[in-house]
PDB file of C-alpha atoms in Angstrom:
ATOM      1  CA  MET A   1       0.000   0.000   0.000  1.00  0.00           C
ATOM      2  CA  ALA A   2       2.763   2.458   0.886  1.00  0.00           C
ATOM      3  CA  THR A   3       4.378   1.806  -2.479  1.00  0.00           C
ATOM      4  CA  ASN A   4       1.138   2.641  -4.310  1.00  0.00           C
ATOM      5  CA  ARG A   5       0.720   5.932  -2.466  1.00  0.00           C
ATOM      6  CA  LEU A   6       4.329   6.858  -3.172  1.00  0.00           C
ATOM      7  CA  THR A   7       4.032   6.138  -6.895  1.00  0.00           C
ATOM      8  CA  GLU A   8       0.798   8.110  -7.061  1.00  0.00           C
ATOM      9  CA  GLN A   9       2.576  11.161  -5.634  1.00  0.00           C
ATOM     10  CA  LEU A  10       5.779  10.962  -7.683  1.00  0.00           C
ATOM     11  CA  PRO A  11       5.481  11.820 -11.372  1.00  0.00           C
ATOM     12  CA  SER A  12       6.768   9.187 -13.761  1.00  0.00           C
ATOM     13  CA  ASN A  13       8.978   9.912 -16.758  1.00  0.00           C
ATOM     14  CA  PHE A  14       5.865   9.474 -18.870  1.00  0.00           C
ATOM     15  CA  ASP A  15       4.060  12.167 -16.847  1.00  0.00           C
ATOM     16  CA  ARG A  16       7.034  14.539 -17.056  1.00  0.00           C
ATOM     17  CA  TYR A  17       7.241  14.133 -20.804  1.00  0.00           C
ATOM     18  CA  PHE A  18       3.606  15.146 -21.322  1.00  0.00           C
ATOM     19  CA  ASP A  19       3.161  17.353 -18.267  1.00  0.00           C
ATOM     20  CA  ASN A  20       1.928  20.850 -19.168  1.00  0.00           C
ATOM     21  CA  GLU A  21       2.890  20.295 -22.795  1.00  0.00           C
ATOM     22  CA  TRP A  22      -0.712  20.495 -23.982  1.00  0.00           C
ATOM     23  CA  GLU A  23      -2.427  21.719 -20.839  1.00  0.00           C
ATOM     24  CA  ASP A  24      -2.668  25.355 -21.900  1.00  0.00           C
ATOM     25  CA  TYR A  25      -3.513  24.651 -25.535  1.00  0.00           C
ATOM     26  CA  ASN A  26      -6.897  25.990 -26.579  1.00  0.00           C
ATOM     27  CA  TRP A  27      -8.497  22.813 -27.929  1.00  0.00           C
ATOM     28  CA  THR A  28     -11.580  24.737 -29.044  1.00  0.00           C
ATOM     29  CA  ASP A  29      -9.486  27.087 -31.166  1.00  0.00           C
ATOM     30  CA  ARG A  30     -11.034  27.698 -34.572  1.00  0.00           C
ATOM     31  CA  GLU A  31      -7.739  27.108 -36.347  1.00  0.00           C
ATOM     32  CA  LEU A  32      -7.469  23.562 -35.020  1.00  0.00           C
ATOM     33  CA  ALA A  33     -10.662  22.501 -36.768  1.00  0.00           C
ATOM     34  CA  ALA A  34     -10.301  24.876 -39.722  1.00  0.00           C
ATOM     35  CA  ASN A  35      -7.462  22.940 -41.293  1.00  0.00           C
ATOM     36  CA  HIS A  36      -8.747  19.418 -40.812  1.00  0.00           C
ATOM     37  CA  THR A  37     -11.565  17.207 -41.874  1.00  0.00           C
ATOM     38  CA  THR A  38     -14.474  17.359 -39.475  1.00  0.00           C
ATOM     39  CA  LEU A  39     -17.315  14.967 -38.887  1.00  0.00           C
ATOM     40  CA  PRO A  40     -20.634  16.810 -38.664  1.00  0.00           C
ATOM     41  CA  ALA A  41     -23.200  15.583 -36.183  1.00  0.00           C
ATOM     42  CA  VAL A  42     -26.288  13.918 -37.642  1.00  0.00           C
ATOM     43  CA  ASN A  43     -29.760  12.990 -36.453  1.00  0.00           C
ATOM     44  CA  ILE A  44     -31.542  10.161 -38.247  1.00  0.00           C
ATOM     45  CA  LYS A  45     -35.296   9.698 -37.894  1.00  0.00           C
ATOM     46  CA  GLU A  46     -37.652   7.163 -39.417  1.00  0.00           C
ATOM     47  CA  ASN A  47     -41.382   7.452 -39.788  1.00  0.00           C
ATOM     48  CA  GLY A  48     -43.904   5.428 -41.791  1.00  0.00           C
ATOM     49  CA  GLU A  49     -43.245   7.382 -44.993  1.00  0.00           C
ATOM     50  CA  ALA A  50     -39.524   8.185 -45.027  1.00  0.00           C
ATOM     51  CA  PHE A  51     -36.153   8.463 -43.346  1.00  0.00           C
ATOM     52  CA  GLU A  52     -34.938  11.956 -42.447  1.00  0.00           C
ATOM     53  CA  ILE A  53     -31.287  12.817 -41.946  1.00  0.00           C
ATOM     54  CA  ASP A  54     -30.377  16.167 -40.383  1.00  0.00           C
ATOM     55  CA  VAL A  55     -26.713  17.116 -40.854  1.00  0.00           C
ATOM     56  CA  ALA A  56     -25.325  19.949 -38.694  1.00  0.00           C
ATOM     57  CA  ALA A  57     -23.211  22.016 -41.097  1.00  0.00           C
ATOM     58  CA  PRO A  58     -23.205  25.621 -39.860  1.00  0.00           C
ATOM     59  CA  GLY A  59     -21.123  28.197 -41.689  1.00  0.00           C
ATOM     60  CA  TYR A  60     -21.500  26.595 -45.102  1.00  0.00           C
ATOM     61  CA  GLU A  61     -23.344  27.833 -48.154  1.00  0.00           C
ATOM     62  CA  LYS A  62     -25.698  25.570 -50.064  1.00  0.00           C
ATOM     63  CA  SER A  63     -23.225  25.615 -52.961  1.00  0.00           C
ATOM     64  CA  ASP A  64     -20.446  24.255 -50.673  1.00  0.00           C
ATOM     65  CA  ILE A  65     -22.298  20.989 -50.024  1.00  0.00           C
ATOM     66  CA  LYS A  66     -22.473  18.012 -52.378  1.00  0.00           C
ATOM     67  CA  ILE A  67     -24.844  15.036 -52.074  1.00  0.00           C
ATOM     68  CA  GLU A  68     -24.255  11.929 -54.182  1.00  0.00           C
ATOM     69  CA  MET A  69     -26.101   8.646 -54.509  1.00  0.00           C
ATOM     70  CA  ASN A  70     -24.119   5.640 -55.758  1.00  0.00           C
ATOM     71  CA  GLU A  71     -25.991   2.331 -55.633  1.00  0.00           C
ATOM     72  CA  ASP A  72     -27.024   2.051 -51.952  1.00  0.00           C
ATOM     73  CA  LEU A  73     -24.537   4.656 -50.631  1.00  0.00           C
ATOM     74  CA  LEU A  74     -25.600   8.230 -49.922  1.00  0.00           C
ATOM     75  CA  THR A  75     -22.591  10.530 -49.495  1.00  0.00           C
ATOM     76  CA  VAL A  76     -22.710  14.069 -48.113  1.00  0.00           C
ATOM     77  CA  SER A  77     -19.487  16.039 -48.487  1.00  0.00           C
ATOM     78  CA  SER A  78     -18.003  19.509 -48.628  1.00  0.00           C
ATOM     79  CA  ASN A  79     -14.649  21.081 -49.428  1.00  0.00           C
ATOM     80  CA  LYS A  80     -14.580  24.740 -48.517  1.00  0.00           C
ATOM     81  CA  LYS A  81     -11.645  27.072 -48.998  1.00  0.00           C
ATOM     82  CA  LEU A  82     -11.442  30.117 -46.749  1.00  0.00           C
ATOM     83  CA  ASP A  83      -9.108  33.025 -47.349  1.00  0.00           C
ATOM     84  CA  GLU A  84      -8.634  35.244 -44.337  1.00  0.00           C
ATOM     85  CA  GLU A  85      -6.761  38.509 -44.430  1.00  0.00           C
ATOM     86  CA  LYS A  86      -6.084  40.730 -41.422  1.00  0.00           C
ATOM     87  CA  THR A  87      -4.391  44.105 -41.562  1.00  0.00           C
ATOM     88  CA  GLU A  88      -2.965  45.540 -38.360  1.00  0.00           C
ATOM     89  CA  GLY A  89      -0.926  48.682 -38.769  1.00  0.00           C
ATOM     90  CA  GLU A  90       1.726  48.070 -41.410  1.00  0.00           C
ATOM     91  CA  TYR A  91       1.412  44.291 -41.315  1.00  0.00           C
ATOM     92  CA  THR A  92      -0.953  42.146 -43.302  1.00  0.00           C
ATOM     93  CA  LYS A  93      -1.530  38.547 -42.330  1.00  0.00           C
ATOM     94  CA  ARG A  94      -3.151  36.249 -44.854  1.00  0.00           C
ATOM     95  CA  GLU A  95      -4.024  32.656 -44.104  1.00  0.00           C
ATOM     96  CA  PHE A  96      -5.484  29.932 -46.239  1.00  0.00           C
ATOM     97  CA  SER A  97      -7.788  27.502 -44.549  1.00  0.00           C
ATOM     98  CA  TYR A  98      -9.674  24.473 -45.797  1.00  0.00           C
ATOM     99  CA  GLN A  99     -12.694  22.907 -44.187  1.00  0.00           C
ATOM    100  CA  SER A 100     -14.068  19.619 -45.356  1.00  0.00           C
ATOM    101  CA  PHE A 101     -16.339  16.848 -44.224  1.00  0.00           C
ATOM    102  CA  LEU A 102     -17.621  13.556 -45.540  1.00  0.00           C
ATOM    103  CA  ARG A 103     -20.451  11.372 -44.244  1.00  0.00           C
ATOM    104  CA  THR A 104     -21.610   8.196 -45.966  1.00  0.00           C
ATOM    105  CA  PHE A 105     -24.832   6.324 -45.248  1.00  0.00           C
ATOM    106  CA  THR A 106     -25.775   2.848 -46.474  1.00  0.00           C
ATOM    107  CA  LEU A 107     -29.439   2.976 -47.404  1.00  0.00           C
ATOM    108  CA  PRO A 108     -31.795   0.005 -47.160  1.00  0.00           C
ATOM    109  CA  LYS A 109     -33.341  -1.487 -50.313  1.00  0.00           C
ATOM    110  CA  THR A 110     -36.748  -0.234 -49.144  1.00  0.00           C
ATOM    111  CA  VAL A 111     -36.057   3.426 -50.069  1.00  0.00           C
ATOM    112  CA  ASP A 112     -36.973   5.197 -53.296  1.00  0.00           C
ATOM    113  CA  ALA A 113     -33.586   6.676 -54.250  1.00  0.00           C
ATOM    114  CA  GLU A 114     -35.075   8.618 -57.185  1.00  0.00           C
ATOM    115  CA  LYS A 115     -37.205  10.749 -54.844  1.00  0.00           C
ATOM    116  CA  ILE A 116     -34.527  11.833 -52.334  1.00  0.00           C
ATOM    117  CA  SER A 117     -34.693  15.566 -51.621  1.00  0.00           C
ATOM    118  CA  ALA A 118     -32.606  17.977 -49.555  1.00  0.00           C
ATOM    119  CA  VAL A 119     -32.984  21.453 -48.054  1.00  0.00           C
ATOM    120  CA  TYR A 120     -30.229  23.514 -46.397  1.00  0.00           C
ATOM    121  CA  GLU A 121     -31.493  26.109 -43.921  1.00  0.00           C
ATOM    122  CA  ASN A 122     -30.005  27.793 -40.838  1.00  0.00           C
ATOM    123  CA  GLY A 123     -26.917  25.547 -40.840  1.00  0.00           C
ATOM    124  CA  ILE A 124     -28.891  22.297 -40.997  1.00  0.00           C
ATOM    125  CA  LEU A 125     -28.995  20.103 -44.100  1.00  0.00           C
ATOM    126  CA  LYS A 126     -32.245  18.111 -44.051  1.00  0.00           C
ATOM    127  CA  ILE A 127     -32.291  15.088 -46.363  1.00  0.00           C
ATOM    128  CA  THR A 128     -35.603  13.291 -46.889  1.00  0.00           C
ATOM    129  CA  ILE A 129     -35.396   9.720 -48.173  1.00  0.00           C
ATOM    130  CA  PRO A 130     -38.863   8.396 -49.044  1.00  0.00           C
ATOM    131  CA  LYS A 131     -39.681   4.725 -48.671  1.00  0.00           C
ATOM    132  CA  LYS A 132     -40.994   2.630 -51.560  1.00  0.00           C
ATOM    133  CA  GLU A 133     -44.772   2.134 -51.500  1.00  0.00           C
ATOM    134  CA  GLU A 134     -44.479  -1.501 -50.438  1.00  0.00           C
ATOM    135  CA  ALA A 135     -42.251  -0.539 -47.484  1.00  0.00           C
ATOM    136  CA  LYS A 136     -44.532   2.166 -46.076  1.00  0.00           C
ATOM    137  CA  VAL A 137     -46.362   1.362 -42.865  1.00  0.00           C
ATOM    138  CA  LYS A 138     -49.952   0.440 -43.595  1.00  0.00           C
ATOM    139  CA  PRO A 139     -52.671   1.619 -41.209  1.00  0.00           C
ATOM    140  CA  ALA A 140     -54.151  -0.955 -38.865  1.00  0.00           C
ATOM    141  CA  ARG A 141     -57.388  -2.547 -39.970  1.00  0.00           C
ATOM    142  CA  THR A 142     -60.073  -4.474 -38.188  1.00  0.00           C
ATOM    143  CA  ILE A 143     -60.738  -8.037 -39.278  1.00  0.00           C
ATOM    144  CA  ASP A 144     -64.323  -9.228 -39.058  1.00  0.00           C
ATOM    145  CA  ILE A 145     -64.897 -12.513 -37.286  1.00  0.00           C
ATOM    146  CA  GLN A 146     -67.135 -14.968 -39.194  1.00  0.00           C
TER     147      GLN A 146
END
């Protein structure tokens, strides 16, 4: 027991190597995400008529986003180039930044791929994937007893 308490109090070489190295780094910094591929959050809902996929993609324009259907794969992607220029006094700082994302969904055979539609509004891409007629939920019916 005494050995465990002692080792818990003394930093190991591993701890020293990483200690404070990244502690003060701003992990929410815009530049960290601005130069890498991101994975947008999605919500997927199913009702009797269709599947609905909501993709959180704030800060994009409709023209930045591409939706492709290839066999049973639905792919949502974007490659966005940002040029930022700041002038402070006599110095001008210009940075290039690229934002991209890619999400792929395997669709069931029960969907009507020809009728897929999408709307981008307020940073949310809403994709509606209708079901084929035979896959739609039929209303309950009463069966008469003979």
